[in-house]
Amino acid sequence: MELNDINKLNPSSLCDKMVEISEFCRVNNNNFLLLEAIWPDCDNHFLMEGIQLIVDGTEYDVLLKFLEIRLQTYIGDHHKRHFIQKILIPHSFYDKITCLKIIKTALEEIAQKSNPRIVLHFCKAHINRYIDTYDNSGVKLKY
């Protein structure tokens, strides 16, 4: 599993990647130590820190608190530093924030050992526009 292009993914593709990580955990009986093999290639510091906390066996409520603080810190810092960029390219800023929220949600669900399908639905909830996808039986889903 490749995690070296996470920062280049759009929110929809990121949802799929997070489900892939969830499926990896599920196939390996939620042996989170195996996640150590994939995080060195990760180019997203937020995701890498979250995976590291899960691998270390951090309590769920501590993980939640950490991810929320990091997310809010990033949003606050980004608002201050990139005010002009937000005006000129608003979709770029909000896609980054959406991606961080997707990562946070996915890590929370992975830590809870949730079904990958649940991870998908929670992640897709962060995407504002409708996305057409198909489930395994070919039925079209609207998000």
XYZ file of C-alpha atoms in Angstrom:
143
model
C 0.000 0.000 0.000
C 1.420 3.354 -1.055
C 0.972 6.416 1.123
C 3.488 8.702 -0.545
C 0.923 10.676 -2.571
C -1.677 11.397 0.125
C -1.184 15.174 -0.134
C -1.983 15.059 -3.862
C -5.337 13.292 -3.478
C -8.694 15.008 -3.758
C -11.203 14.344 -0.951
C -12.985 11.552 -2.831
C -9.769 9.687 -3.643
C -8.599 10.162 -0.070
C -11.780 8.465 1.170
C -10.916 5.464 -0.976
C -7.337 5.413 0.348
C -8.542 5.536 3.949
C -10.890 2.622 3.256
C -7.897 0.762 1.803
C -6.028 1.299 5.090
C -9.092 0.124 7.015
C -9.339 -3.001 4.857
C -5.615 -3.641 5.400
C -6.227 -3.586 9.160
C -9.294 -5.785 8.874
C -7.550 -8.407 6.713
C -4.725 -8.519 9.247
C -7.125 -9.035 12.180
C -6.715 -5.429 13.316
C -3.052 -6.006 14.097
C -2.201 -2.320 14.127
C 1.524 -3.043 14.462
C 1.496 -3.963 10.770
C 0.655 -0.325 10.005
C 4.243 0.514 10.949
C 5.319 -0.863 7.593
C 3.286 1.718 5.667
C 3.804 4.945 7.581
C 7.462 5.684 6.627
C 6.303 6.390 3.055
C 3.511 8.699 4.179
C 3.802 12.306 2.994
C 1.022 13.583 5.261
C 2.265 14.390 8.759
C -1.237 14.436 10.256
C -1.985 10.912 8.987
C 1.447 9.669 10.026
C 1.014 10.948 13.590
C -2.428 9.378 13.834
C -1.222 6.001 12.576
C 1.680 6.143 15.013
C -0.696 6.774 17.928
C -2.885 3.841 16.865
C 0.157 1.552 16.534
C 1.354 2.656 19.978
C -1.988 1.586 21.461
C -3.014 5.065 22.563
C -6.351 5.114 24.361
C -9.246 6.081 22.113
C -10.227 9.239 24.000
C -6.605 10.459 23.959
C -6.429 9.783 20.210
C -9.640 11.784 19.674
C -8.363 14.700 21.710
C -4.991 14.735 19.938
C -6.506 14.603 16.443
C -8.985 17.367 17.255
C -6.288 19.646 18.690
C -4.009 19.070 15.679
C -6.873 19.707 13.263
C -7.925 22.933 14.984
C -4.309 24.100 15.195
C -3.810 23.477 11.490
C -7.026 25.289 10.582
C -6.124 28.268 12.779
C -2.554 28.508 11.507
C -3.644 28.077 7.923
C -6.282 30.819 8.264
C -3.658 33.253 9.504
C -0.913 32.431 7.002
C -2.910 31.912 3.853
C -5.599 34.586 3.946
C -4.822 35.856 0.424
C -4.606 32.319 -0.964
C -8.051 31.537 0.478
C -9.482 34.494 -1.395
C -7.779 33.660 -4.687
C -8.133 29.853 -4.606
C -10.863 29.032 -2.073
C -11.487 25.457 -3.229
C -7.846 24.509 -2.594
C -7.993 25.625 1.044
C -11.300 23.923 1.737
C -10.192 20.712 0.002
C -7.191 20.599 2.357
C -9.407 21.097 5.394
C -11.860 18.478 4.109
C -8.980 16.038 3.593
C -7.788 16.553 7.172
C -11.312 15.951 8.473
C -11.543 12.784 6.382
C -8.236 11.538 7.795
C -9.363 12.333 11.350
C -12.665 10.521 10.886
C -11.029 7.504 9.259
C -8.394 7.176 11.978
C -11.083 7.343 14.659
C -13.034 4.560 12.963
C -9.930 2.448 12.276
C -8.970 2.720 15.959
C -12.479 1.494 16.831
C -11.976 -1.452 14.430
C -14.996 -0.380 12.386
C -16.031 -2.143 9.216
C -14.341 -0.574 6.146
C -17.786 0.143 4.696
C -18.612 2.233 7.763
C -15.288 4.044 7.331
C -16.286 4.840 3.746
C -19.677 6.254 4.733
C -18.256 8.388 7.539
C -15.492 9.731 5.284
C -17.845 10.510 2.409
C -20.026 12.490 4.822
C -17.363 15.227 4.727
C -17.722 15.759 1.000
C -20.187 18.537 0.182
C -21.004 17.613 -3.389
C -22.699 14.472 -4.623
C -20.345 11.758 -5.752
C -21.526 8.877 -7.860
C -20.046 5.557 -6.845
C -21.107 1.979 -7.131
C -21.158 -0.675 -4.473
C -19.929 -4.228 -5.055
C -23.233 -5.371 -6.555
C -23.265 -2.565 -9.144
C -25.915 -0.478 -7.378
C -25.338 3.253 -7.795
C -24.928 5.121 -4.507
C -25.378 8.873 -3.992
C -23.325 10.646 -1.343
